[in-house]
Amino acid sequence: MINARFFLCAPRSYKGKITIYPPTMNDVVTNEGFGLFLKILTYSQEEIEDELAEKNMLDGDIPNPFQFLMNNCKNIEGYEAIVKASFYFFCKTEITFLYDVNKILIGNVEKLLKDGVEVKDFVFLEEDDFFDFQNMLRESVAQKPVERPDPNEDPRVKRIKAKARYRDKIKAKQGSGIGMAASLTSICCMGLGINPLNVGEMSYVAFRAIMDMYQDKEKYDLDVKTILAGGDSKKIKPKYWIKNFD
């Protein structure tokens, strides 16, 4: 999913509560925690269920993503520190966990009080906010938003989706495509004015979008040339490369 503001590396405010800053290529390449930070803040309901199923822990109530995050922060040593680092990476702000009221305070509570901010003016991220916040985070790295879980979904459909996610997970572990270094090099060879001196300033969203659309352009050009050279137009159907992103 491509958002124009994130494409241009411009931040977006989530409901006036917290600002999300799209990572640049420098951020992604130089910060080894990028993948973990993204994963830890964007766990979907389905991924939580899959993880609990693998551990034979599906008995009882299944936590939603916000509950899952808060529970892990309370019960797993070091998890809270990683979540705080994740928020700082994407939102450039400190956070404070208020477990007693099940909220995340945007900012450092001690610093806020020291700066004279009244408690009534504190800004919180709450359970009702978290799903949409996660989707905006996904957009900041060119991922598709996730649909809200349907509590009345047919169990058969649910099982089919779970198997599909499992196949995708296995495929991801096997690895496919070219690596980051090769991707950075290739985009510098596209004649777009992108080079090793400025490629790091691009947003990750722009990098992903340009790479995908350029591949579509190459395929379209090749299909047209093949037809002009005598290729079978019944078998070759060029798809114009300028189109909306899925």
PDB file of C-alpha atoms in Angstrom:
ATOM      1  CA  MET A   1       0.000   0.000   0.000  1.00  0.00           C
ATOM      2  CA  ILE A   2       1.544   3.300  -1.108  1.00  0.00           C
ATOM      3  CA  ASN A   3       0.692   6.531   0.682  1.00  0.00           C
ATOM      4  CA  ALA A   4       1.769   9.739  -1.093  1.00  0.00           C
ATOM      5  CA  ARG A   5       2.962  11.469   2.097  1.00  0.00           C
ATOM      6  CA  PHE A   6       5.040   8.494   3.147  1.00  0.00           C
ATOM      7  CA  PHE A   7       6.377   8.225  -0.410  1.00  0.00           C
ATOM      8  CA  LEU A   8       7.764  11.763  -0.036  1.00  0.00           C
ATOM      9  CA  CYS A   9       9.143  10.933   3.418  1.00  0.00           C
ATOM     10  CA  ALA A  10       6.633  13.252   5.090  1.00  0.00           C
ATOM     11  CA  PRO A  11       5.335  12.262   8.552  1.00  0.00           C
ATOM     12  CA  ARG A  12       1.673  11.659   9.288  1.00  0.00           C
ATOM     13  CA  SER A  13      -0.220  12.283  12.501  1.00  0.00           C
ATOM     14  CA  TYR A  14      -2.399   9.541  13.880  1.00  0.00           C
ATOM     15  CA  LYS A  15      -5.551  11.234  15.241  1.00  0.00           C
ATOM     16  CA  GLY A  16      -3.392  14.066  16.574  1.00  0.00           C
ATOM     17  CA  LYS A  17      -2.051  11.670  19.200  1.00  0.00           C
ATOM     18  CA  ILE A  18       1.234  10.459  17.764  1.00  0.00           C
ATOM     19  CA  THR A  19       3.255  11.152  14.630  1.00  0.00           C
ATOM     20  CA  ILE A  20       4.590   8.386  12.412  1.00  0.00           C
ATOM     21  CA  TYR A  21       7.802   9.092  10.502  1.00  0.00           C
ATOM     22  CA  PRO A  22       8.382   6.890   7.447  1.00  0.00           C
ATOM     23  CA  PRO A  23      11.834   5.281   7.637  1.00  0.00           C
ATOM     24  CA  THR A  24      14.419   6.250   5.054  1.00  0.00           C
ATOM     25  CA  MET A  25      16.710   3.769   3.361  1.00  0.00           C
ATOM     26  CA  ASN A  26      19.459   4.932   5.718  1.00  0.00           C
ATOM     27  CA  ASP A  27      17.188   4.073   8.673  1.00  0.00           C
ATOM     28  CA  VAL A  28      16.400   0.633   7.295  1.00  0.00           C
ATOM     29  CA  VAL A  29      19.924  -0.357   6.304  1.00  0.00           C
ATOM     30  CA  THR A  30      21.847   1.038   9.262  1.00  0.00           C
ATOM     31  CA  ASN A  31      19.457  -0.038  12.031  1.00  0.00           C
ATOM     32  CA  GLU A  32      19.637  -3.778  12.603  1.00  0.00           C
ATOM     33  CA  GLY A  33      16.485  -3.629  14.709  1.00  0.00           C
ATOM     34  CA  PHE A  34      14.240  -2.430  11.859  1.00  0.00           C
ATOM     35  CA  GLY A  35      12.668  -5.814  11.120  1.00  0.00           C
ATOM     36  CA  LEU A  36      12.085  -6.575  14.800  1.00  0.00           C
ATOM     37  CA  PHE A  37      10.688  -3.093  15.498  1.00  0.00           C
ATOM     38  CA  LEU A  38       8.204  -3.425  12.652  1.00  0.00           C
ATOM     39  CA  LYS A  39       7.169  -6.939  13.604  1.00  0.00           C
ATOM     40  CA  ILE A  40       6.670  -6.177  17.277  1.00  0.00           C
ATOM     41  CA  LEU A  41       4.332  -3.241  16.603  1.00  0.00           C
ATOM     42  CA  THR A  42       2.319  -4.791  13.766  1.00  0.00           C
ATOM     43  CA  TYR A  43       1.385  -8.226  15.077  1.00  0.00           C
ATOM     44  CA  SER A  44      -2.023  -8.994  13.586  1.00  0.00           C
ATOM     45  CA  GLN A  45      -4.757 -10.992  15.303  1.00  0.00           C
ATOM     46  CA  GLU A  46      -4.140 -13.878  12.894  1.00  0.00           C
ATOM     47  CA  GLU A  47      -0.391 -13.887  13.545  1.00  0.00           C
ATOM     48  CA  ILE A  48      -1.023 -13.990  17.288  1.00  0.00           C
ATOM     49  CA  GLU A  49      -3.347 -16.971  16.850  1.00  0.00           C
ATOM     50  CA  ASP A  50      -0.776 -18.736  14.651  1.00  0.00           C
ATOM     51  CA  GLU A  51       1.978 -18.155  17.197  1.00  0.00           C
ATOM     52  CA  LEU A  52      -0.141 -19.415  20.091  1.00  0.00           C
ATOM     53  CA  ALA A  53      -1.195 -22.452  18.038  1.00  0.00           C
ATOM     54  CA  GLU A  54       2.442 -23.347  17.381  1.00  0.00           C
ATOM     55  CA  LYS A  55       3.038 -23.251  21.136  1.00  0.00           C
ATOM     56  CA  ASN A  56      -0.181 -25.179  21.928  1.00  0.00           C
ATOM     57  CA  MET A  57      -1.473 -22.184  23.896  1.00  0.00           C
ATOM     58  CA  LEU A  58      -4.845 -21.590  22.217  1.00  0.00           C
ATOM     59  CA  ASP A  59      -6.861 -22.543  25.283  1.00  0.00           C
ATOM     60  CA  GLY A  60      -8.857 -19.692  26.784  1.00  0.00           C
ATOM     61  CA  ASP A  61      -9.273 -16.149  25.534  1.00  0.00           C
ATOM     62  CA  ILE A  62      -6.979 -15.055  22.709  1.00  0.00           C
ATOM     63  CA  PRO A  63      -5.538 -11.548  23.227  1.00  0.00           C
ATOM     64  CA  ASN A  64      -5.968  -8.873  20.598  1.00  0.00           C
ATOM     65  CA  PRO A  65      -2.823  -7.087  19.336  1.00  0.00           C
ATOM     66  CA  PHE A  66      -2.938  -4.380  22.024  1.00  0.00           C
ATOM     67  CA  GLN A  67      -3.461  -6.894  24.816  1.00  0.00           C
ATOM     68  CA  PHE A  68      -0.720  -9.084  23.351  1.00  0.00           C
ATOM     69  CA  LEU A  69       1.702  -6.139  23.371  1.00  0.00           C
ATOM     70  CA  MET A  70       0.851  -5.077  26.918  1.00  0.00           C
ATOM     71  CA  ASN A  71       0.958  -8.632  28.272  1.00  0.00           C
ATOM     72  CA  ASN A  72       4.357  -9.291  26.734  1.00  0.00           C
ATOM     73  CA  CYS A  73       5.728  -6.026  28.110  1.00  0.00           C
ATOM     74  CA  LYS A  74       4.575  -6.976  31.600  1.00  0.00           C
ATOM     75  CA  ASN A  75       5.635 -10.605  31.543  1.00  0.00           C
ATOM     76  CA  ILE A  76       8.685 -10.950  29.287  1.00  0.00           C
ATOM     77  CA  GLU A  77      11.958  -9.518  30.510  1.00  0.00           C
ATOM     78  CA  GLY A  78      13.368  -6.910  28.130  1.00  0.00           C
ATOM     79  CA  TYR A  79      10.236  -6.774  25.951  1.00  0.00           C
ATOM     80  CA  GLU A  80       9.164  -3.343  27.200  1.00  0.00           C
ATOM     81  CA  ALA A  81      12.551  -1.865  26.301  1.00  0.00           C
ATOM     82  CA  ILE A  82      12.289  -3.238  22.763  1.00  0.00           C
ATOM     83  CA  VAL A  83       8.773  -1.839  22.346  1.00  0.00           C
ATOM     84  CA  LYS A  84       9.936   1.573  23.553  1.00  0.00           C
ATOM     85  CA  ALA A  85      12.804   1.473  21.056  1.00  0.00           C
ATOM     86  CA  SER A  86      10.315   0.475  18.348  1.00  0.00           C
ATOM     87  CA  PHE A  87       8.059   3.453  19.092  1.00  0.00           C
ATOM     88  CA  TYR A  88      11.051   5.774  19.094  1.00  0.00           C
ATOM     89  CA  PHE A  89      12.204   4.416  15.720  1.00  0.00           C
ATOM     90  CA  PHE A  90       8.877   5.058  14.005  1.00  0.00           C
ATOM     91  CA  CYS A  91       7.449   7.922  16.081  1.00  0.00           C
ATOM     92  CA  LYS A  92      10.509   9.776  17.459  1.00  0.00           C
ATOM     93  CA  THR A  93       8.979   9.935  20.918  1.00  0.00           C
ATOM     94  CA  GLU A  94       9.266   8.275  24.279  1.00  0.00           C
ATOM     95  CA  ILE A  95       6.315   6.375  25.700  1.00  0.00           C
ATOM     96  CA  THR A  96       5.263   5.304  29.179  1.00  0.00           C
ATOM     97  CA  PHE A  97       3.313   2.125  29.887  1.00  0.00           C
ATOM     98  CA  LEU A  98       0.448   2.599  32.337  1.00  0.00           C
ATOM     99  CA  TYR A  99      -0.488  -0.999  33.047  1.00  0.00           C
ATOM    100  CA  ASP A 100      -3.012  -0.193  35.778  1.00  0.00           C
ATOM    101  CA  VAL A 101      -5.233   1.704  33.335  1.00  0.00           C
ATOM    102  CA  ASN A 102      -4.239  -0.308  30.226  1.00  0.00           C
ATOM    103  CA  LYS A 103      -2.928   2.696  28.300  1.00  0.00           C
ATOM    104  CA  ILE A 104       0.253   3.903  26.643  1.00  0.00           C
ATOM    105  CA  LEU A 105       1.147   7.485  27.480  1.00  0.00           C
ATOM    106  CA  ILE A 106       2.758   9.396  24.639  1.00  0.00           C
ATOM    107  CA  GLY A 107       5.851  10.915  26.234  1.00  0.00           C
ATOM    108  CA  ASN A 108       7.893  10.468  29.370  1.00  0.00           C
ATOM    109  CA  VAL A 109       5.607  11.015  32.348  1.00  0.00           C
ATOM    110  CA  GLU A 110       8.315  12.580  34.522  1.00  0.00           C
ATOM    111  CA  LYS A 111       9.415  14.963  31.770  1.00  0.00           C
ATOM    112  CA  LEU A 112       5.821  15.941  30.975  1.00  0.00           C
ATOM    113  CA  LEU A 113       5.132  16.824  34.583  1.00  0.00           C
ATOM    114  CA  LYS A 114       8.431  18.678  34.852  1.00  0.00           C
ATOM    115  CA  ASP A 115       7.512  20.704  31.766  1.00  0.00           C
ATOM    116  CA  GLY A 116       4.233  21.718  33.392  1.00  0.00           C
ATOM    117  CA  VAL A 117       1.897  19.572  31.277  1.00  0.00           C
ATOM    118  CA  GLU A 118      -1.261  18.876  33.258  1.00  0.00           C
ATOM    119  CA  VAL A 119      -2.534  15.317  33.598  1.00  0.00           C
ATOM    120  CA  LYS A 120      -5.779  16.254  31.851  1.00  0.00           C
ATOM    121  CA  ASP A 121      -3.732  17.163  28.768  1.00  0.00           C
ATOM    122  CA  PHE A 122      -1.851  13.871  28.584  1.00  0.00           C
ATOM    123  CA  VAL A 123      -2.209  12.002  25.294  1.00  0.00           C
ATOM    124  CA  PHE A 124      -2.751   8.252  25.312  1.00  0.00           C
ATOM    125  CA  LEU A 125      -2.726   5.395  22.851  1.00  0.00           C
ATOM    126  CA  GLU A 126      -5.465   2.982  23.896  1.00  0.00           C
ATOM    127  CA  GLU A 127      -6.856  -0.388  22.907  1.00  0.00           C
ATOM    128  CA  ASP A 128      -9.493   1.136  20.621  1.00  0.00           C
ATOM    129  CA  ASP A 129      -6.797   3.110  18.772  1.00  0.00           C
ATOM    130  CA  PHE A 130      -4.290   0.379  18.228  1.00  0.00           C
ATOM    131  CA  PHE A 131      -5.715  -1.400  15.166  1.00  0.00           C
ATOM    132  CA  ASP A 132      -5.791   1.753  13.023  1.00  0.00           C
ATOM    133  CA  PHE A 133      -2.415   2.854  14.407  1.00  0.00           C
ATOM    134  CA  GLN A 134      -0.944  -0.474  13.284  1.00  0.00           C
ATOM    135  CA  ASN A 135      -2.354  -0.027   9.780  1.00  0.00           C
ATOM    136  CA  MET A 136      -0.800   3.421   9.478  1.00  0.00           C
ATOM    137  CA  LEU A 137       2.515   1.916  10.557  1.00  0.00           C
ATOM    138  CA  ARG A 138       2.153  -0.704   7.839  1.00  0.00           C
ATOM    139  CA  GLU A 139       1.568   2.027   5.275  1.00  0.00           C
ATOM    140  CA  SER A 140       4.768   3.750   6.408  1.00  0.00           C
ATOM    141  CA  VAL A 141       6.703   0.742   5.054  1.00  0.00           C
ATOM    142  CA  ALA A 142       4.529   0.073   1.975  1.00  0.00           C
ATOM    143  CA  GLN A 143       2.614  -2.850   3.485  1.00  0.00           C
ATOM    144  CA  LYS A 144      -1.071  -3.467   2.903  1.00  0.00           C
ATOM    145  CA  PRO A 145      -3.454  -2.551   5.728  1.00  0.00           C
ATOM    146  CA  VAL A 146      -5.017  -5.483   7.556  1.00  0.00           C
ATOM    147  CA  GLU A 147      -8.774  -5.970   7.701  1.00  0.00           C
ATOM    148  CA  ARG A 148     -10.438  -6.118  11.084  1.00  0.00           C
ATOM    149  CA  PRO A 149     -10.994  -9.709  12.206  1.00  0.00           C
ATOM    150  CA  ASP A 150     -14.509 -11.045  11.719  1.00  0.00           C
ATOM    151  CA  PRO A 151     -15.636 -12.753  14.944  1.00  0.00           C
ATOM    152  CA  ASN A 152     -18.311 -14.614  12.949  1.00  0.00           C
ATOM    153  CA  GLU A 153     -16.003 -15.875  10.216  1.00  0.00           C
ATOM    154  CA  ASP A 154     -16.680 -19.394   8.957  1.00  0.00           C
ATOM    155  CA  PRO A 155     -14.212 -21.784  10.692  1.00  0.00           C
ATOM    156  CA  ARG A 156     -13.484 -23.421   7.317  1.00  0.00           C
ATOM    157  CA  VAL A 157     -12.477 -20.103   5.804  1.00  0.00           C
ATOM    158  CA  LYS A 158     -10.386 -19.404   8.874  1.00  0.00           C
ATOM    159  CA  ARG A 159      -8.514 -22.703   8.455  1.00  0.00           C
ATOM    160  CA  ILE A 160      -7.876 -22.005   4.770  1.00  0.00           C
ATOM    161  CA  LYS A 161      -6.428 -18.594   5.595  1.00  0.00           C
ATOM    162  CA  ALA A 162      -4.245 -20.116   8.331  1.00  0.00           C
ATOM    163  CA  LYS A 163      -2.812 -22.654   5.853  1.00  0.00           C
ATOM    164  CA  ALA A 164      -2.114 -19.871   3.357  1.00  0.00           C
ATOM    165  CA  ARG A 165      -0.266 -17.853   6.016  1.00  0.00           C
ATOM    166  CA  TYR A 166       1.755 -20.958   6.904  1.00  0.00           C
ATOM    167  CA  ARG A 167       2.771 -21.440   3.256  1.00  0.00           C
ATOM    168  CA  ASP A 168       3.762 -17.769   3.007  1.00  0.00           C
ATOM    169  CA  LYS A 169       5.815 -18.120   6.178  1.00  0.00           C
ATOM    170  CA  ILE A 170       7.681 -21.153   4.817  1.00  0.00           C
ATOM    171  CA  LYS A 171       8.299 -19.378   1.520  1.00  0.00           C
ATOM    172  CA  ALA A 172       9.653 -16.310   3.330  1.00  0.00           C
ATOM    173  CA  LYS A 173      12.087 -18.491   5.285  1.00  0.00           C
ATOM    174  CA  GLN A 174      13.352 -20.064   2.081  1.00  0.00           C
ATOM    175  CA  GLY A 175      14.123 -16.624   0.712  1.00  0.00           C
ATOM    176  CA  SER A 176      13.427 -15.232  -2.716  1.00  0.00           C
ATOM    177  CA  GLY A 177      14.354 -12.262  -4.870  1.00  0.00           C
ATOM    178  CA  ILE A 178      17.492 -10.180  -4.677  1.00  0.00           C
ATOM    179  CA  GLY A 179      19.148  -8.798  -1.576  1.00  0.00           C
ATOM    180  CA  MET A 180      19.193  -5.243  -0.290  1.00  0.00           C
ATOM    181  CA  ALA A 181      22.672  -4.443  -1.627  1.00  0.00           C
ATOM    182  CA  ALA A 182      21.714  -5.596  -5.113  1.00  0.00           C
ATOM    183  CA  SER A 183      18.434  -3.644  -4.938  1.00  0.00           C
ATOM    184  CA  LEU A 184      20.240  -0.454  -3.901  1.00  0.00           C
ATOM    185  CA  THR A 185      22.725  -0.908  -6.725  1.00  0.00           C
ATOM    186  CA  SER A 186      20.034  -1.583  -9.318  1.00  0.00           C
ATOM    187  CA  ILE A 187      17.977   1.511  -8.489  1.00  0.00           C
ATOM    188  CA  CYS A 188      21.133   3.572  -8.927  1.00  0.00           C
ATOM    189  CA  CYS A 189      21.420   2.185 -12.477  1.00  0.00           C
ATOM    190  CA  MET A 190      17.932   3.196 -13.638  1.00  0.00           C
ATOM    191  CA  GLY A 191      18.877   6.657 -14.867  1.00  0.00           C
ATOM    192  CA  LEU A 192      16.622   8.393 -12.354  1.00  0.00           C
ATOM    193  CA  GLY A 193      19.267  10.577 -10.754  1.00  0.00           C
ATOM    194  CA  ILE A 194      19.490   8.215  -7.797  1.00  0.00           C
ATOM    195  CA  ASN A 195      23.026   7.385  -6.739  1.00  0.00           C
ATOM    196  CA  PRO A 196      24.924   6.133  -3.668  1.00  0.00           C
ATOM    197  CA  LEU A 197      25.107   9.705  -2.343  1.00  0.00           C
ATOM    198  CA  ASN A 198      21.347  10.257  -2.179  1.00  0.00           C
ATOM    199  CA  VAL A 199      19.670   6.830  -2.223  1.00  0.00           C
ATOM    200  CA  GLY A 200      19.817   6.700   1.570  1.00  0.00           C
ATOM    201  CA  GLU A 201      17.581   9.794   1.792  1.00  0.00           C
ATOM    202  CA  MET A 202      14.697   8.084  -0.018  1.00  0.00           C
ATOM    203  CA  SER A 203      11.809   6.813   2.004  1.00  0.00           C
ATOM    204  CA  TYR A 204      11.550   3.035   2.167  1.00  0.00           C
ATOM    205  CA  VAL A 205       8.079   3.433   0.646  1.00  0.00           C
ATOM    206  CA  ALA A 206       9.486   5.275  -2.395  1.00  0.00           C
ATOM    207  CA  PHE A 207      12.235   2.697  -2.811  1.00  0.00           C
ATOM    208  CA  ARG A 208       9.753  -0.196  -2.794  1.00  0.00           C
ATOM    209  CA  ALA A 209       7.293   1.594  -5.093  1.00  0.00           C
ATOM    210  CA  ILE A 210       9.897   2.596  -7.677  1.00  0.00           C
ATOM    211  CA  MET A 211      11.413  -0.888  -7.762  1.00  0.00           C
ATOM    212  CA  ASP A 212       8.000  -2.504  -8.281  1.00  0.00           C
ATOM    213  CA  MET A 213       6.778  -0.053 -10.917  1.00  0.00           C
ATOM    214  CA  TYR A 214      10.089  -0.099 -12.801  1.00  0.00           C
ATOM    215  CA  GLN A 215       9.834  -3.891 -13.104  1.00  0.00           C
ATOM    216  CA  ASP A 216       6.302  -3.504 -14.480  1.00  0.00           C
ATOM    217  CA  LYS A 217       7.617  -0.930 -16.988  1.00  0.00           C
ATOM    218  CA  GLU A 218      10.397  -3.258 -18.117  1.00  0.00           C
ATOM    219  CA  LYS A 219       7.937  -6.110 -18.662  1.00  0.00           C
ATOM    220  CA  TYR A 220       5.549  -3.851 -20.597  1.00  0.00           C
ATOM    221  CA  ASP A 221       8.358  -2.558 -22.835  1.00  0.00           C
ATOM    222  CA  LEU A 222       9.630  -6.093 -23.456  1.00  0.00           C
ATOM    223  CA  ASP A 223       6.140  -7.383 -24.310  1.00  0.00           C
ATOM    224  CA  VAL A 224       5.571  -4.529 -26.790  1.00  0.00           C
ATOM    225  CA  LYS A 225       8.957  -5.112 -28.446  1.00  0.00           C
ATOM    226  CA  THR A 226       8.268  -8.839 -28.657  1.00  0.00           C
ATOM    227  CA  ILE A 227       4.941  -8.240 -30.437  1.00  0.00           C
ATOM    228  CA  LEU A 228       6.527  -5.718 -32.828  1.00  0.00           C
ATOM    229  CA  ALA A 229       9.185  -8.300 -33.606  1.00  0.00           C
ATOM    230  CA  GLY A 230       6.548 -10.821 -34.619  1.00  0.00           C
ATOM    231  CA  GLY A 231       5.508 -12.335 -31.312  1.00  0.00           C
ATOM    232  CA  ASP A 232       2.068 -13.903 -30.898  1.00  0.00           C
ATOM    233  CA  SER A 233      -0.266 -11.100 -29.787  1.00  0.00           C
ATOM    234  CA  LYS A 234      -2.809 -13.696 -28.661  1.00  0.00           C
ATOM    235  CA  LYS A 235      -0.406 -15.001 -26.038  1.00  0.00           C
ATOM    236  CA  ILE A 236       1.340 -11.758 -25.112  1.00  0.00           C
ATOM    237  CA  LYS A 237      -0.891  -9.158 -23.465  1.00  0.00           C
ATOM    238  CA  PRO A 238       1.105  -6.055 -22.471  1.00  0.00           C
ATOM    239  CA  LYS A 239      -0.213  -4.468 -19.284  1.00  0.00           C
ATOM    240  CA  TYR A 240       0.367  -0.731 -19.133  1.00  0.00           C
ATOM    241  CA  TRP A 241       2.756  -0.014 -16.280  1.00  0.00           C
ATOM    242  CA  ILE A 242       1.272   3.228 -14.897  1.00  0.00           C
ATOM    243  CA  LYS A 243      -1.529   2.158 -12.584  1.00  0.00           C
ATOM    244  CA  ASN A 244      -2.748   2.503  -9.033  1.00  0.00           C
ATOM    245  CA  PHE A 245      -1.035   0.375  -6.434  1.00  0.00           C
ATOM    246  CA  ASP A 246      -3.026  -2.455  -4.878  1.00  0.00           C
TER     247      ASP A 246
END
